[in-house]
Structure formats: C-alpha cells, structure tokens
Coordinates of C-alpha atoms in Angstrom, one line a residue:
X299 CA 103.0 70.8 168.7
X300 CA 106.7 70.0 168.8
X301 CA 109.0 71.1 171.6
X302 CA 112.7 71.4 171.3
X303 CA 115.2 71.7 174.1
X304 CA 118.9 72.3 174.4
X305 CA 120.3 69.2 176.0
X306 CA 121.5 71.0 179.1
X307 CA 118.1 72.7 179.6
X308 CA 116.2 69.4 179.1
X309 CA 118.6 67.6 181.5
X310 CA 118.0 70.2 184.2
X311 CA 114.2 70.1 183.8
X312 CA 114.2 66.3 183.8
X313 CA 116.4 66.0 186.9
X314 CA 114.4 68.8 188.7
X315 CA 111.1 67.0 188.1
X316 CA 112.6 63.6 189.0
X317 CA 114.0 65.0 192.3
X318 CA 110.7 66.7 193.2
X319 CA 108.8 63.5 192.5
X320 CA 111.2 61.6 194.7
X321 CA 110.7 64.1 197.6
X322 CA 106.9 64.0 197.1
X323 CA 106.9 60.3 197.5
X324 CA 108.8 60.4 200.8
X325 CA 106.8 59.7 203.9
X326 CA 107.5 62.1 206.8
X327 CA 106.0 62.1 210.2
X328 CA 103.9 65.2 210.9
X329 CA 104.5 66.7 214.4
X330 CA 101.7 67.4 216.8
X331 CA 102.0 71.2 216.4
X332 CA 100.1 74.0 218.1
X333 CA 99.0 76.8 215.7
X334 CA 98.3 80.3 217.0
X335 CA 94.7 81.5 216.9
X336 CA 95.5 84.8 215.2
X337 CA 96.3 83.2 211.8
X338 CA 93.8 83.3 209.0
X339 CA 92.5 80.0 207.4
X340 CA 95.0 80.2 204.5
X341 CA 98.0 80.6 206.9
X342 CA 96.7 77.7 209.0
X343 CA 96.5 75.5 205.9
X344 CA 100.0 76.5 204.8
X345 CA 101.5 75.5 208.2
X346 CA 99.6 72.1 208.1
X347 CA 100.7 71.4 204.5
X348 CA 104.4 72.2 205.4
X349 CA 104.2 70.1 208.5
X350 CA 102.6 67.1 206.6
X351 CA 104.8 67.1 203.5
X352 CA 108.4 66.9 202.6
X353 CA 107.9 69.5 199.8
X354 CA 105.6 72.5 200.0
X355 CA 105.0 75.7 198.2
X356 CA 103.6 78.9 199.8
X357 CA 102.8 81.7 197.5
X358 CA 101.2 85.1 197.8
X359 CA 101.4 88.7 196.8
X360 CA 103.3 91.3 198.7
X361 CA 102.3 91.7 202.3
X362 CA 100.3 88.5 202.5
X363 CA 102.3 87.2 205.4
X364 CA 104.4 84.4 203.8
X365 CA 107.4 85.1 206.1
X366 CA 105.2 85.5 209.2
X367 CA 103.4 82.2 208.4
X368 CA 106.7 80.4 208.1
X369 CA 108.0 81.9 211.3
X370 CA 104.9 80.5 213.1
X371 CA 105.7 77.1 211.4
X372 CA 109.3 77.2 212.7
X373 CA 108.0 78.1 216.2
X374 CA 105.4 75.3 216.1
X375 CA 108.0 72.6 215.0
X376 CA 110.5 73.7 217.6
X377 CA 108.0 73.6 220.4
X378 CA 106.8 70.1 219.2
X379 CA 110.3 68.8 219.0
X380 CA 111.2 70.2 222.5
X381 CA 108.0 68.7 224.1
X382 CA 108.9 65.2 222.9
X383 CA 106.3 65.2 220.0
X384 CA 109.1 64.4 217.6
X385 CA 109.5 60.7 218.4
X386 CA 111.5 60.0 215.3
X387 CA 114.0 62.8 216.2
X388 CA 113.6 64.1 212.7
X389 CA 113.9 67.8 213.8
X390 CA 117.0 68.7 215.8
X391 CA 116.2 72.2 217.0
X392 CA 117.0 71.6 220.6
X393 CA 120.4 70.0 220.1
X394 CA 121.6 71.5 216.8
X395 CA 120.8 75.0 215.6
X396 CA 122.0 74.0 212.1
X397 CA 119.0 71.9 211.5
X398 CA 117.2 74.8 209.8
X399 CA 118.6 76.4 206.6
X400 CA 117.4 79.7 205.3
X401 CA 118.2 80.7 201.7
X402 CA 117.3 83.1 198.9
X403 CA 118.6 83.7 195.4
X404 CA 120.2 87.0 196.3
X405 CA 122.2 88.2 199.3
X406 CA 119.8 91.1 200.0
X407 CA 116.7 88.8 199.9
X408 CA 118.5 86.3 202.3
X409 CA 119.3 89.1 204.7
X410 CA 115.8 90.5 204.6
X411 CA 114.3 87.0 205.1
X412 CA 116.4 86.3 208.2
X413 CA 115.6 89.7 209.7
X414 CA 111.8 89.2 209.1
X415 CA 111.8 85.7 210.5
X416 CA 113.9 86.6 213.5
X417 CA 111.7 89.6 214.3
X418 CA 108.5 87.4 214.1
X419 CA 110.1 84.8 216.3
X420 CA 111.4 87.4 218.8
X421 CA 107.9 89.0 218.9
X422 CA 106.5 85.6 220.0
X423 CA 109.0 85.6 222.9
X424 CA 110.5 82.3 221.7
X425 CA 114.2 81.5 222.2
X426 CA 115.3 80.5 218.7
X427 CA 118.5 82.0 217.3
X428 CA 118.4 81.5 213.5
X429 CA 121.4 80.5 211.5
X430 CA 122.6 83.1 209.0
X431 CA 120.5 83.1 205.9
X432 CA 122.6 82.5 202.8
X433 CA 122.3 82.8 199.1
X434 CA 121.5 79.5 197.4
X435 CA 124.9 79.6 195.8
X436 CA 126.6 79.8 199.3
X437 CA 124.3 77.2 200.8
X438 CA 125.1 74.7 198.0
X439 CA 128.8 75.7 197.9
X440 CA 128.7 76.8 194.3
X441 CA 132.1 78.4 193.5
X442 CA 133.8 79.6 190.4
X443 CA 133.5 76.3 188.6
X444 CA 129.7 76.7 188.8
X445 CA 129.3 73.2 190.3
X446 CA 127.8 72.7 193.7
X447 CA 129.7 71.1 196.6
X448 CA 126.4 69.6 197.9
X449 CA 124.4 67.3 195.7
X450 CA 122.5 64.0 195.7
X451 CA 125.7 62.2 196.7
X452 CA 126.7 64.7 199.3
X453 CA 123.4 66.2 200.6
X454 CA 122.8 69.2 202.9
X455 CA 122.6 68.2 206.5
X456 CA 119.7 70.4 207.4
X457 CA 116.2 69.0 208.3
X458 CA 114.3 72.0 207.1
X459 CA 115.3 74.2 204.1
X460 CA 113.2 77.3 203.5
X461 CA 113.8 79.3 200.3
X462 CA 112.4 82.8 199.9
X463 CA 111.8 84.8 196.7
X464 CA 111.6 81.5 194.8
X465 CA 110.2 83.3 191.8
X466 CA 113.8 84.3 191.0
X467 CA 114.8 80.6 190.7
X468 CA 116.0 79.4 187.3
X469 CA 115.7 75.8 186.2
X470 CA 119.4 75.0 186.7
X471 CA 119.7 76.5 190.2
X472 CA 116.4 74.9 191.3
X473 CA 117.7 71.5 190.1
X474 CA 120.9 71.9 192.1
X475 CA 118.9 72.9 195.2
X476 CA 116.3 70.1 195.1
X477 CA 119.1 67.5 194.3
X478 CA 120.9 68.5 197.5
X479 CA 117.9 67.9 199.9
X480 CA 118.6 64.8 202.0
X481 CA 115.9 62.1 202.4
X482 CA 113.4 62.9 205.1
X483 CA 114.1 66.7 205.1
X484 CA 111.4 69.3 204.4
X485 CA 111.9 71.8 201.5
X486 CA 109.6 74.9 201.6
X487 CA 109.5 77.4 198.7
X488 CA 108.1 80.9 199.3
X489 CA 107.4 83.5 196.7
X490 CA 105.0 85.4 194.5
X491 CA 104.4 83.4 191.3
X492 CA 103.1 86.6 189.5
X493 CA 106.4 88.5 190.0
X494 CA 109.3 88.7 187.6
X495 CA 110.8 85.4 186.7
X496 CA 114.4 84.5 187.1
X497 CA 117.1 86.2 184.9
X498 CA 118.3 82.6 184.1
X499 CA 116.3 80.2 182.0
X500 CA 112.9 79.0 183.2
X501 CA 110.0 80.2 185.4
X502 CA 110.2 77.5 188.0
X503 CA 107.8 78.8 190.7
X504 CA 105.1 79.8 188.2
X505 CA 105.4 76.4 186.4
X506 CA 105.2 74.4 189.6
X507 CA 102.1 76.3 190.8
X508 CA 100.3 75.3 187.6
X509 CA 101.0 71.5 187.8
X510 CA 97.8 69.6 188.9
X511 CA 99.8 67.0 190.8
X512 CA 101.4 69.7 193.0
X513 CA 98.1 71.5 194.0
X514 CA 97.7 69.5 197.3
X515 CA 101.1 70.9 198.5
X516 CA 100.6 74.4 197.2
X517 CA 98.9 77.1 199.3
X518 CA 98.3 80.6 198.1
X519 CA 97.9 83.5 200.6
X520 CA 95.7 86.3 199.4
X521 CA 95.0 88.7 202.3
X522 CA 97.5 91.5 201.9
X523 CA 98.6 93.7 204.9
X524 CA 100.6 96.1 202.6
X525 CA 97.5 97.2 200.8
X526 CA 93.9 95.8 200.7
X527 CA 92.4 94.1 197.6
X528 CA 89.9 97.0 197.3
X529 CA 92.5 99.7 197.5
X530 CA 93.6 101.5 194.3
X531 CA 96.9 99.7 194.3
X532 CA 95.2 96.3 195.0
X533 CA 92.7 96.9 192.2
X534 CA 95.4 97.9 189.7
X535 CA 97.6 94.9 190.6
X536 CA 94.5 92.7 190.1
X537 CA 93.8 94.2 186.7
X538 CA 97.4 93.9 185.5
X539 CA 97.5 90.2 186.7
X540 CA 94.4 89.1 184.8
X541 CA 95.1 86.7 182.0
X542 CA 93.5 89.3 179.6
X543 CA 94.3 92.7 181.0
X544 CA 91.4 95.1 180.6
X545 CA 93.1 98.4 179.5
X546 CA 89.9 100.3 179.8
X547 CA 89.5 99.3 183.5
X548 CA 93.2 100.2 184.1
X549 CA 92.7 103.7 182.5
X550 CA 89.6 104.2 184.6
X551 CA 91.5 103.3 187.8
X552 CA 94.3 105.7 186.9
X553 CA 91.8 108.4 186.2
X554 CA 89.7 108.1 189.3
X555 CA 91.6 106.6 192.2
X556 CA 93.4 109.0 194.5
X557 CA 96.3 106.6 195.2
X558 CA 97.1 106.3 191.4
X559 CA 98.4 108.8 188.9
X560 CA 99.5 108.6 185.3
X561 CA 101.6 111.3 183.6
X562 CA 102.6 111.3 179.9
X563 CA 106.2 111.6 179.0
X564 CA 105.4 112.7 175.5
X565 CA 103.8 116.2 175.0
X566 CA 102.3 115.4 171.7
X567 CA 100.5 112.3 172.9
X568 CA 99.4 114.1 176.1
X569 CA 97.7 116.9 174.1
X570 CA 96.0 114.5 171.8
X571 CA 94.6 112.3 174.5
X572 CA 91.3 113.2 176.1
X573 CA 91.5 111.8 179.7
X574 CA 90.8 114.3 182.5
X575 CA 93.6 116.9 182.7
X576 CA 93.6 117.1 186.5
X577 CA 94.3 113.4 187.0
X578 CA 96.4 112.4 184.0
X579 CA 98.7 115.3 183.5
X580 CA 100.1 116.9 180.4
X581 CA 103.8 117.2 180.4
X582 CA 105.5 120.3 179.1
X583 CA 108.9 118.7 179.1
X584 CA 110.6 115.6 180.4
X585 CA 113.0 117.7 182.5
X586 CA 110.1 119.4 184.1
X587 CA 108.7 115.9 185.1
X588 CA 112.1 114.8 186.6
X589 CA 112.2 118.1 188.5
X590 CA 108.7 117.3 189.9
X591 CA 110.0 113.8 190.8
X592 CA 112.9 115.4 192.7
X593 CA 110.5 117.2 195.0
X594 CA 109.4 113.8 196.4
X595 CA 112.9 113.5 197.9
X596 CA 112.8 116.9 199.6
X597 CA 112.2 115.3 203.1
X598 CA 115.3 113.1 202.6
X599 CA 117.3 116.1 201.5
X600 CA 116.3 118.1 204.5
X601 CA 117.7 115.4 206.8
X602 CA 120.9 115.4 204.7
X603 CA 121.2 119.2 205.2
X604 CA 120.9 118.8 208.9
X605 CA 123.7 116.2 208.9
X606 CA 125.9 118.5 206.9
X607 CA 125.8 121.1 209.7
X608 CA 125.8 118.5 212.5
X609 CA 127.9 115.5 211.3
X610 CA 127.0 112.0 212.4
X611 CA 128.3 111.0 215.9
X612 CA 130.8 108.2 214.9
X613 CA 131.8 107.6 218.5
X614 CA 128.3 106.8 219.6
X615 CA 127.2 103.5 217.9
X616 CA 123.6 103.7 219.1
X617 CA 123.3 107.3 217.8
X618 CA 124.7 106.1 214.4
X619 CA 122.2 103.3 214.3
X620 CA 119.2 105.6 215.2
X621 CA 120.3 108.2 212.6
X622 CA 120.6 105.7 209.8
X623 CA 117.3 104.0 210.7
X624 CA 115.6 107.3 210.5
X625 CA 117.3 108.2 207.3
X626 CA 116.3 104.9 205.7
X627 CA 112.7 105.3 206.7
X628 CA 112.6 108.8 205.2
X629 CA 114.4 107.7 202.0
X630 CA 111.9 104.7 201.6
X631 CA 109.0 107.1 201.6
X632 CA 109.6 107.5 197.8
X633 CA 111.5 105.6 195.1
X634 CA 111.8 105.8 191.3
X635 CA 111.6 102.4 189.6
X636 CA 112.7 102.1 186.0
X637 CA 112.1 99.4 183.3
X638 CA 115.8 99.6 182.3
X639 CA 119.1 101.4 182.6
X640 CA 119.2 103.3 179.4
X641 CA 117.2 106.1 177.7
X642 CA 115.7 109.3 179.1
X643 CA 113.6 107.2 181.5
X644 CA 116.2 104.7 182.6
X645 CA 117.9 104.8 186.0
X646 CA 121.2 106.1 184.7
X647 CA 119.8 109.4 183.3
X648 CA 117.4 110.0 186.2
X649 CA 120.2 109.3 188.8
X650 CA 122.5 111.8 187.0
X651 CA 119.8 114.5 187.0
X652 CA 118.9 113.9 190.6
X653 CA 122.6 114.0 191.6
X654 CA 123.0 117.4 190.0
X655 CA 119.8 118.6 191.8
X656 CA 121.1 117.2 195.1
X657 CA 124.5 119.0 194.7
X658 CA 122.9 122.3 193.7
X659 CA 120.5 122.2 196.7
X660 CA 123.3 121.5 199.1
X661 CA 125.6 124.0 197.4
X662 CA 128.2 121.3 197.0
X663 CA 130.8 121.3 194.1
X664 CA 129.3 120.0 190.9
X665 CA 130.8 117.0 189.2
X666 CA 134.2 117.0 190.9
X667 CA 133.8 113.7 192.8
X668 CA 131.6 110.6 192.6
X669 CA 131.3 110.6 196.3
X670 CA 129.5 113.4 198.1
X671 CA 127.6 114.0 201.3
X672 CA 124.1 112.5 201.2
X673 CA 124.6 110.3 198.1
X674 CA 122.3 107.3 198.4
X675 CA 124.0 104.2 197.0
X676 CA 123.1 100.6 196.2
X677 CA 125.6 97.7 196.4
X678 CA 125.6 95.7 193.1
X679 CA 127.7 92.7 194.2
X680 CA 128.1 90.7 197.4
X681 CA 131.1 91.6 199.5
X682 CA 131.3 89.1 202.4
X683 CA 134.4 90.7 203.9
X684 CA 132.5 94.0 204.5
X685 CA 129.2 92.2 205.2
X686 CA 127.5 93.9 202.2
X687 CA 125.0 92.2 199.8
X688 CA 123.8 92.9 196.3
X689 CA 120.8 95.3 196.8
X690 CA 121.9 96.9 200.1
X691 CA 121.2 100.6 200.4
X692 CA 123.6 102.9 202.1
X693 CA 124.2 106.6 202.6
X694 CA 127.5 108.5 202.0
X695 CA 127.9 111.0 204.9
X696 CA 130.4 113.6 206.0
X697 CA 131.8 112.6 209.3
X698 CA 133.4 116.0 210.2
X699 CA 133.5 119.5 208.9
X700 CA 136.1 118.4 206.4
X701 CA 134.2 117.7 203.2
X702 CA 136.7 115.0 202.1
X703 CA 136.0 112.8 205.2
X704 CA 133.2 110.6 203.8
X705 CA 132.0 107.2 204.9
X706 CA 129.0 105.1 203.8
X707 CA 126.6 104.0 206.5
X708 CA 124.1 101.0 206.2
X709 CA 121.1 100.2 208.3
X710 CA 121.7 97.8 211.2
X711 CA 125.5 98.6 211.2
X712 CA 126.9 100.9 213.8
X713 CA 130.1 101.8 211.9
X714 CA 130.6 103.5 208.6
X715 CA 132.8 102.2 205.7
X716 CA 135.4 104.5 204.2
X717 CA 134.5 105.3 200.6
X718 CA 138.0 104.2 199.4
X719 CA 137.2 100.6 200.5
X720 CA 134.2 100.5 198.2
X721 CA 134.7 99.6 194.5
X722 CA 132.9 102.3 192.5
X723 CA 132.3 99.7 189.7
X724 CA 129.9 97.7 191.9
X725 CA 128.2 100.8 193.5
X726 CA 125.3 102.8 191.9
X727 CA 123.5 105.9 193.0
X728 CA 120.1 104.8 194.3
X729 CA 117.6 107.6 193.8
X730 CA 116.3 105.5 190.9
X731 CA 116.7 101.7 190.5
X732 CA 115.5 99.1 188.0
X733 CA 112.3 97.2 188.8
X734 CA 114.3 94.0 188.9
X735 CA 116.5 95.4 191.7
X736 CA 113.4 96.5 193.7
X737 CA 112.1 92.9 194.2
X738 CA 111.4 92.2 197.9
X739 CA 111.4 95.9 198.8
X740 CA 108.5 98.2 199.7
X741 CA 108.2 102.0 199.6
X742 CA 105.5 104.5 200.5
X743 CA 105.1 106.1 197.0
X744 CA 106.5 104.6 193.9
X745 CA 107.2 106.4 190.6
X746 CA 107.4 104.0 187.7
X747 CA 109.2 105.2 184.5
X748 CA 109.3 103.7 181.0
X749 CA 108.6 104.6 177.4
X750 CA 108.5 103.1 174.0
X751 CA 112.3 102.7 173.9
X752 CA 111.9 100.0 176.6
X753 CA 109.5 98.0 174.5
X754 CA 111.4 94.7 174.6
X755 CA 111.8 94.9 178.4
X756 CA 108.1 95.4 179.1
X757 CA 105.8 92.8 180.5
X758 CA 102.8 92.5 182.8
X759 CA 105.0 90.8 185.4
X760 CA 107.4 93.8 185.3
X761 CA 104.6 96.4 185.9
X762 CA 102.9 94.2 188.5
X763 CA 106.2 93.9 190.4
X764 CA 106.7 97.7 190.3
X765 CA 103.1 98.5 191.3
X766 CA 103.2 96.1 194.2
X767 CA 106.3 97.7 195.7
X768 CA 104.1 100.6 196.8
X769 CA 102.2 100.9 200.1
X770 CA 100.3 104.1 199.6
X771 CA 100.7 105.7 196.1
X772 CA 101.8 104.8 192.6
X773 CA 102.6 107.3 189.8
X774 CA 103.3 106.0 186.3
X775 CA 105.4 108.1 183.9
X776 CA 105.0 106.6 180.5
X777 CA 103.2 106.7 177.1
X778 CA 99.8 105.2 176.4
X779 CA 101.3 102.8 173.9
X780 CA 104.1 101.6 176.3
X781 CA 101.7 101.0 179.2
X782 CA 99.1 99.2 177.2
X783 CA 101.8 97.0 175.6
X784 CA 103.3 96.2 179.0
X785 CA 100.0 95.1 180.7
X786 CA 99.1 93.0 177.6
X787 CA 102.5 91.2 177.3
X788 CA 103.0 88.2 179.6
X789 CA 106.5 86.9 180.0
X790 CA 106.8 84.0 177.6
X791 CA 108.9 81.3 179.2
X792 CA 108.3 78.1 177.2
X793 CA 109.6 75.5 179.6
X794 CA 108.8 71.8 179.6
X795 CA 108.7 71.3 183.4
X796 CA 104.9 70.6 183.4
X797 CA 105.5 67.8 180.8
X798 CA 107.7 65.9 183.3
X799 CA 104.9 65.3 185.8

C-alpha cells in the first residue's frame, strides 16, 4: 500500500523517530537503587526500566499506580544520589532542585501530576520539594510564534523529565519535546495508551507502544486500584477495549451488573427493544431523564443551600479550604460526561437545564445573571496571573447576605476570586462536561450521554475514557445504534511513526 504525508507531518515523524533512536542508543549509568517491598512486580519492573534506560514508557489504565510508581523511582534515585551511588554525578537532586522536570500537555494535568507525586513523596517521609509541574508548552518555552525556545541546539537542563498524560501528545509537540532532551538525561512518558488520542495530529503514545524495538523499554501496569478487573466497570472497560468489541457481552453486562445501567434516550427504540425493563429503562421523555440526572446532584445542592444561609468565612483561610475541599468531594460523587457540546445530549443543553433546576431549587432569580450562588464552573484557558489552569473546577459562592457579593473558590486555594476578574468567555458551567475535558479525573458515579447526532465523534477510545472515569457506577444514556457504533469504531490515526523504526 502507498502512504502519503504532508511534508510537515512527515518531517515531524521523521525527526521524532530519529531523536528517540538517538536517546535509545545513549548509555546511562544505572544507580544502585533500593525499591520498596510494597510494590507489585510490574511496578518494580517499571522502576528498573526507567533507572536503566535514557528513554522509558510506563502505561496503564486508570488507578494502576503510574504516578505512585514514578514517585518511588524519584525517591530511589534521590536516595542513591545522596548516598554517593551516583559516581558520575548524573543526577543533581542534592545540589539542584531543578534537575527534575515535571510536565503534561495541559495545565490541569500538570497540576494534578505534581500534587499526586508530592503527596506520594510526603507519605514516604522523604524531604524532596518538587519543582512546579508545567505544561509542555511552558517547559519548552513555546510562545505565540509556535516555536520552542529549547531544542536540540539549546536543550533543557534537567536530568530527568517526566511527562504525564502522554496519550494527549501529538506528533509535532512530541517531536519538540524529545528534541530538547539533553544527552545523558532520562525521559519518562506516562499515560494510558487506550485513552483518547491528542486533538493534534498523531497518536504518539499508542504508536510507540506497538513498535517491537521499543518493547524492552515499555512497561504496562494492569492492577487497578480505582476498580478491579472483575468489577462491572473493569469488565465493561475490557470489553470496549478488545480489538473486536463483543456487543452481546456488553449488553449482557449492562443488563446484569449492579454497577452498570443503560437508559434509552429514544422512546420508540426503548419500547421496541426487549431487554429487561428493570435494568435498561424505558424513557418517557428526554426532559424526564435529565430531571432524573439532576437528582444525583441533590447532595451537592444541599451543601450549597447551607452556604446560602451561612456564607463562607472569608476571614478564616483554613475554614475556606476545608469548606471547598468538602464541596469538591461532594460534587465529585457524580458527573455528566458528554460526547460533544451540541444537541439535546451535549453539555451545553444539559448545563442549561441543570442551571434552571439549580436556580429553581434555591429560589434564586431565573436568567438574570450568569453568575449565581452555587454555580460550579470549569476554567477553559490557563490564567497564570490568577494561578488557574484549563480544566480547574471552582464554585461561585455568596460571601455575605448580599446576593451580588459573589466570588469563585477553588480547591487548595484559601481565597476566592471576584467574578468580575474572570472572563466569562473562558468559563463554563460544569454540571456536565465533554469526555475530552474529563481526562485525568475520577468520579464516584458517571453518567455518559450521547445519541445518533454525535455519530462522527464516537469511538471506542471515547467511551473507554468515559467509563474509566468512574469508581463505583456508570450509567449510559444513549441509543442502541449509537452505543454499538461507538464501541466498534476505533480511532483511525494513520501515522507512519512505526515505519521509521
């Protein structure tokens, strides 16, 4: 068969493969590391592979301990360096905290990565203060011109570069990243190769995991702490992930497993289909379904009602932090994930409906102002001045008895941000969000909504990503045709990366 590239795409793939091969051929000195006994064999292997190679890939589904494993690697390398095991002085932990770079494709993923790594390191009672995790664009100094400040001629100074959520990497950004790694440094990619690929061209992580030459430096973690392989969610994720999805097995799981539900969003199809009525419900109307969805947010709304009568104590930072942490935990018990923005089952419509429900329940004025007490919001664009990142979730709260005194509070921040400082164009209500936006998050119960109008957006990676955001329960609101099409449609990314090795 013939393969055609646009020159820019071919150049990026060629350079990426060339740089990876260069890194693979570099000899680095493994450190005499001590590995904790509580790790499973896959995690031990991952740490050894990363210690012994300049380039390594650690993949695994949600909750398999990728970040925790890397935290143990960082601890082991630091301890080896401090004890004098690093005779070549190739790791500078003890003298230069900038020797370790943490990065991810998005600001939210970078923030989450840093928090998770730091928590794992602190839990081990090890004194390592991590540098701020950055977006890959910030790490490489990519500005408005689109060209990186750091490249092969001006490489990054760090000795270890760890990149999380690598499934989001497109070919061009991956090329820039790999080109900027200095000789002798370690590059470690983390991610779930079965998740949604990058919005940009290419499916770099999935491609790299399939290349025979790279198998020795690739370790896959399979033991999930979020849900077990034999749980309903684990079984559903496995069935969706299979090369040839077994729709009969999927329907059987949805019919029988207590953690899984399917509800038709089309009354005609629901009455025609013969699956058990107690498990796969018939819908009388789509508005009735959304009304049922709103009931899953009742715990959140109860807390919002309490804060309406007893406004948040702005003058007490620890009280603010505790309140927002509690609110976040309650809000994360449930989330609506949509295939796209538009249509009756897109996040725009669902958020509008749930906003009206919210205002009615709290007896607040309808439709007079975008900002209102209890509005959950998502940040859609990084704002470094305010310390906000794309994907951050916040809560708009009244700070006094005056309904016009509104501020937005975010987890891990002790002060609110006045609503007039936030650009409404890069803020969205967050009762429902797209599956793309949910990557890296986890919720107790996930409702997944899509129908035939989302046909061109549907893929098995999309549904797998949505299902694996849930810890306890998954409800799918869709049509038979849309679900079967989704699980039988792999994302087609015809890249030539494998041909370069």
